[in-house]
CSV table of C-alpha atoms in Angstrom, one decimal:
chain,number,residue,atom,x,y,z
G,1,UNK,CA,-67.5,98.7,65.1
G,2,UNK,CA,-67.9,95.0,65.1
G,3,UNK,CA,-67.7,92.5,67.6
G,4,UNK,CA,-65.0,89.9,67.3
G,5,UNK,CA,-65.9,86.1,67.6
G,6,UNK,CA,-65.6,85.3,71.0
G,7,UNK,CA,-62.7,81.9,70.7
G,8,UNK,CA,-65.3,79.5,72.0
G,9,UNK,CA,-67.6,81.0,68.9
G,10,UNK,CA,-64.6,80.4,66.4
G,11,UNK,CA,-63.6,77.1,67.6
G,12,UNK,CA,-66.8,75.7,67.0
G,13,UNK,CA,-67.3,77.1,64.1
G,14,UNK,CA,-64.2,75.5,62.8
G,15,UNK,CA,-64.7,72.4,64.4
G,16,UNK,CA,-68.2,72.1,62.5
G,17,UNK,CA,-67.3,73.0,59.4
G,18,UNK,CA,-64.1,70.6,59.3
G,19,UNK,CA,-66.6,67.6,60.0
G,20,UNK,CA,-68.5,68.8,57.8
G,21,UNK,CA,-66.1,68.5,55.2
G,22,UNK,CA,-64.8,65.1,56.1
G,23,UNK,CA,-68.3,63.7,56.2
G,24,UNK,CA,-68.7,65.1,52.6
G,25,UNK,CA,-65.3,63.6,51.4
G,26,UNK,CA,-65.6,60.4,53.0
G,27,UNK,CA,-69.2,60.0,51.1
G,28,UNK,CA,-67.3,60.7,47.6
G,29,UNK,CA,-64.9,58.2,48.5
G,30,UNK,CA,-67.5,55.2,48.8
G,31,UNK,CA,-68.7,55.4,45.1
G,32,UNK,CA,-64.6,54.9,44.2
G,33,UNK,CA,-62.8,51.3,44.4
G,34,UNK,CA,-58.7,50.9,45.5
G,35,UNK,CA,-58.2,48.9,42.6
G,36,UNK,CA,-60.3,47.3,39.8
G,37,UNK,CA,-60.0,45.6,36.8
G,38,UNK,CA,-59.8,46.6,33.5
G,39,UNK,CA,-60.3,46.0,29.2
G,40,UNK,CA,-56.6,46.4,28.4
G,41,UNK,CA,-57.9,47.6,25.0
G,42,UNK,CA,-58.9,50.6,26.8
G,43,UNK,CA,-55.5,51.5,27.1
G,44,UNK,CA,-54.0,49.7,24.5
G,45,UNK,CA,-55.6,50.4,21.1
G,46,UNK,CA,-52.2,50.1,19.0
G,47,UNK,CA,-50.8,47.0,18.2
G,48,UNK,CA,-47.2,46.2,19.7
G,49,UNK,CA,-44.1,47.3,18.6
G,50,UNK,CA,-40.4,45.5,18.5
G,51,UNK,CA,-37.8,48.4,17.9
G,52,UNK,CA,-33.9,48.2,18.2
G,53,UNK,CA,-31.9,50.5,19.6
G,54,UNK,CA,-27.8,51.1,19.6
G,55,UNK,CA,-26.3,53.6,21.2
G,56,UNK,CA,-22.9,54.1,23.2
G,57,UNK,CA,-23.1,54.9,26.9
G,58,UNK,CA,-20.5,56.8,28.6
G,59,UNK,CA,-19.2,56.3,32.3
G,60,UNK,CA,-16.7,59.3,33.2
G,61,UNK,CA,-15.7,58.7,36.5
G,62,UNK,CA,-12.8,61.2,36.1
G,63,UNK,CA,-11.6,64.7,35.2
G,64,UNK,CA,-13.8,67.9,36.8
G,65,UNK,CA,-17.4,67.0,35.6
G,66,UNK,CA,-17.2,63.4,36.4
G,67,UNK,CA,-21.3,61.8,35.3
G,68,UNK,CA,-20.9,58.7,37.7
G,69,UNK,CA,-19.9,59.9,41.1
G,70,UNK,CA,-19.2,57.0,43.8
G,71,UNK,CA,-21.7,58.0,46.7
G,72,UNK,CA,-21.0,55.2,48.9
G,73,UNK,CA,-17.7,53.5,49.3
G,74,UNK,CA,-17.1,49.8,49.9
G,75,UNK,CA,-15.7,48.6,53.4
G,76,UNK,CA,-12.1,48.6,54.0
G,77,UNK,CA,-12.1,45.0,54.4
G,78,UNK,CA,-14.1,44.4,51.2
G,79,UNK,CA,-13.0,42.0,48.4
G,80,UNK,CA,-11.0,42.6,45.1
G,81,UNK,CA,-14.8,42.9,43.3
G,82,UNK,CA,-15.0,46.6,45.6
G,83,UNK,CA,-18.5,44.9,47.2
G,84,UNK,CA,-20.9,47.0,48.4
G,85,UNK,CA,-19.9,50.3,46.6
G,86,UNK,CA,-23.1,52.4,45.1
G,87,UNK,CA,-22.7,55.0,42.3
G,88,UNK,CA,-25.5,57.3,40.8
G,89,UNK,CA,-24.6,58.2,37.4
G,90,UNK,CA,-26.3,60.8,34.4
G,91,UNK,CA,-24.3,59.2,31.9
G,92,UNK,CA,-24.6,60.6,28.0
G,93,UNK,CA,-25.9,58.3,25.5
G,94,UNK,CA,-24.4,58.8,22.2
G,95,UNK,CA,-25.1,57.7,18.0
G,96,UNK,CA,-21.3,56.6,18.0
G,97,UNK,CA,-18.3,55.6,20.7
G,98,UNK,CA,-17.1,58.7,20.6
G,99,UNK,CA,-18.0,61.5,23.1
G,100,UNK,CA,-18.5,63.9,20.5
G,101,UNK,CA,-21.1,62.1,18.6
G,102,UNK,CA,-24.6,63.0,18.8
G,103,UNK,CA,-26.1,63.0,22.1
G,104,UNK,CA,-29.5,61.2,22.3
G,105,UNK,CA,-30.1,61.0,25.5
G,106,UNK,CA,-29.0,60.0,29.4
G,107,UNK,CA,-28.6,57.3,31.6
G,108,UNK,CA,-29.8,58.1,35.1
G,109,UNK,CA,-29.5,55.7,37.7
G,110,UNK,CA,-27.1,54.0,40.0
G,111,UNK,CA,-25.0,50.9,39.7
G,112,UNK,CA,-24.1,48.8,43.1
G,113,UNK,CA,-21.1,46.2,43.0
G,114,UNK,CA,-23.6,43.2,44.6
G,115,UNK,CA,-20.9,40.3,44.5
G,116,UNK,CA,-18.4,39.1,46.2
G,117,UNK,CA,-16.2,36.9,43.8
G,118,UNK,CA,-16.3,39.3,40.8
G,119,UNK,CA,-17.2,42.5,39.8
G,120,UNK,CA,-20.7,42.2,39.2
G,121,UNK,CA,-22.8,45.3,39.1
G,122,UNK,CA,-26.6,45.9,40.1
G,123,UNK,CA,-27.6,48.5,37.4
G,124,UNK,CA,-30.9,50.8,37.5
G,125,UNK,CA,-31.3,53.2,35.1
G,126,UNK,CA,-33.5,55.2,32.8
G,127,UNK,CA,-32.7,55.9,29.2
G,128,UNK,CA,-33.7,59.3,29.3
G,129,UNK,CA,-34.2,59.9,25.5
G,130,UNK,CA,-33.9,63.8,23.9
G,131,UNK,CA,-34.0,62.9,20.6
G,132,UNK,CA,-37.1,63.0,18.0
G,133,UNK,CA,-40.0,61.2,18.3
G,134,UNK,CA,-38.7,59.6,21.5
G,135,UNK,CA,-37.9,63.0,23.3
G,136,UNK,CA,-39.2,62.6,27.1
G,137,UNK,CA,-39.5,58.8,26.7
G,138,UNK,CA,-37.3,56.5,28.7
G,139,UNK,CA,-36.6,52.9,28.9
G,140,UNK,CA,-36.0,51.2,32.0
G,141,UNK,CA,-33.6,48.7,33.3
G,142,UNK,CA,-33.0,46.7,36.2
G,143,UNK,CA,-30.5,43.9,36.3
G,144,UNK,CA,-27.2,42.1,36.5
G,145,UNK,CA,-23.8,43.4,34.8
G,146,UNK,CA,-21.0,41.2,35.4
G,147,UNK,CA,-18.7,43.7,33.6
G,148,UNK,CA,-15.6,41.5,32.6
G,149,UNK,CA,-17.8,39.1,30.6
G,150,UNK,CA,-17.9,40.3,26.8
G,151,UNK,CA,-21.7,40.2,26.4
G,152,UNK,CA,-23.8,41.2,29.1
G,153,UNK,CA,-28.0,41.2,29.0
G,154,UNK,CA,-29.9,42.9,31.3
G,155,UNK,CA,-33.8,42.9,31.0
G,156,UNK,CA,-35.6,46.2,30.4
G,157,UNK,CA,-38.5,46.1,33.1
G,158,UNK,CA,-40.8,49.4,31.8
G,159,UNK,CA,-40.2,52.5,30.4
G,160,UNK,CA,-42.8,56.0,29.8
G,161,UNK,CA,-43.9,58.1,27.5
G,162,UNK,CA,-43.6,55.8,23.4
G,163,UNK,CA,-42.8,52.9,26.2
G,164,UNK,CA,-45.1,52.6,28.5
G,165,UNK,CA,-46.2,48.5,28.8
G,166,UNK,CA,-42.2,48.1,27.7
G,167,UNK,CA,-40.5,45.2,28.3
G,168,UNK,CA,-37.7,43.4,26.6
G,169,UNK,CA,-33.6,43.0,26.6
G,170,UNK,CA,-30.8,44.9,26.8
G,171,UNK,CA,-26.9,43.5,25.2
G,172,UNK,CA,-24.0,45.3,26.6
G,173,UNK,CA,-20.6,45.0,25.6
G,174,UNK,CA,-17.5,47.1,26.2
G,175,UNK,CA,-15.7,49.2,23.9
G,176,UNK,CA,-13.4,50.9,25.6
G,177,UNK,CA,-12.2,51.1,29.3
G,178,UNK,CA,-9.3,52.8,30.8
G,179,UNK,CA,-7.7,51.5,33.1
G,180,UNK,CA,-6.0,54.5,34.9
G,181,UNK,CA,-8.8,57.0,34.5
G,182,UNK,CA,-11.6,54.0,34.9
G,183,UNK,CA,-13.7,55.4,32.0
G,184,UNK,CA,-15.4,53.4,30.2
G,185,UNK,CA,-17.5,53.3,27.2
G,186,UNK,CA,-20.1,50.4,26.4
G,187,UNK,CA,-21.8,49.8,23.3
G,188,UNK,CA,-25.7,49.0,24.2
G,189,UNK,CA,-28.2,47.2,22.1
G,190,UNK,CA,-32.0,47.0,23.3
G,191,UNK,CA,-34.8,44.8,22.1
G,192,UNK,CA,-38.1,46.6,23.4
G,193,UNK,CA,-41.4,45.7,22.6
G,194,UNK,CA,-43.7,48.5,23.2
G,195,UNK,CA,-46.5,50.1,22.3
């Protein structure tokens, strides 16, 4: 029958193989740099791309399956522009205004009211796309959405998959809002220059 490692036997054992180990890694690691530069036609070998997008976006705040749910609510004391209330959202995206149009995709994200004197959204999202060629690609956005003005742009800061490198523009307009349920649909238009 054999023995069993005695625990000062063990211990050292594990001991010495663990620095082993690390003393192994951290010799790897010195060939390899944090951060270096780099031929952007590595990466890059296509030329770019300007493509338009239109598509309908749909906020549903009511009825059982609700896609933007409020997640934080403003102060009591807040102002008429409800400052300081977050919402995520997994809006559709749609060919036409209507619901039942085609779906091509989702916006995930949130939206924040970030003013004071009017109501003046912070909007995040990704334009999760199902459709196509762009299935799994998104297009990013990050910006300013001061909701009662007829035209709003927002800039598109990135995007994966067809947009990686993205950048570009985003118009939004409103096509239809109801003011007891608070749905709303907004027609979108992006300007994207990718690769």
């Amino acid at each position: 029958m054999a023995k069993a490692l005695s625990p000062f036997i063990f211990f050292s054992l594990l001991i010495s193989s663990t620095l082993s180990v690390i003393l192994v890694t951290a010799e790897n690691y010195e060939d390899h740099v944090f951060g270096r530069s780099l031929d952007p036609k590595l990466i890059v070998s296509k030329k770019q791309k300007l493509s338009h997008f239109r598509f309908y976006w749909h906020d549903i705040v009511s009825g059982p399956k609700p896609t933007a749910v409020k997640i934080v609510p403003p102060p009591a004391n807040t102002s008429a522009s409800g400052f300081g209330f977050v919402a995520m959202i997994d809006d559709p995206i749609t060919i036409g205004p209507e619901l039942s149009s085609k779906l091509v995709g989702r916006a995930q994200g949130f939206y924040a009211s970030a003013s004071q004197q009017e109501v003046s959204l912070l909007m995040s999202m990704n334009f999760a796309f199902i459709e196509g060629k762009y299935n799994g690609s998104t297009i990013t956005v990050l910006g300013r959405n001061p909701v009662f003005h007829t035209v709003r742009e927002m800039p598109v800061i990135g995007g994966s998959g067809l947009f990686r490198f993205a950048r570009g523009y985003v118009q939004a307009r409103t096509h239809k809002f109801d003011i007891k349920s608070k749905d709303a649909t907004v027609e979108y238009n992006i300007y994207v220059l990718h690769y």
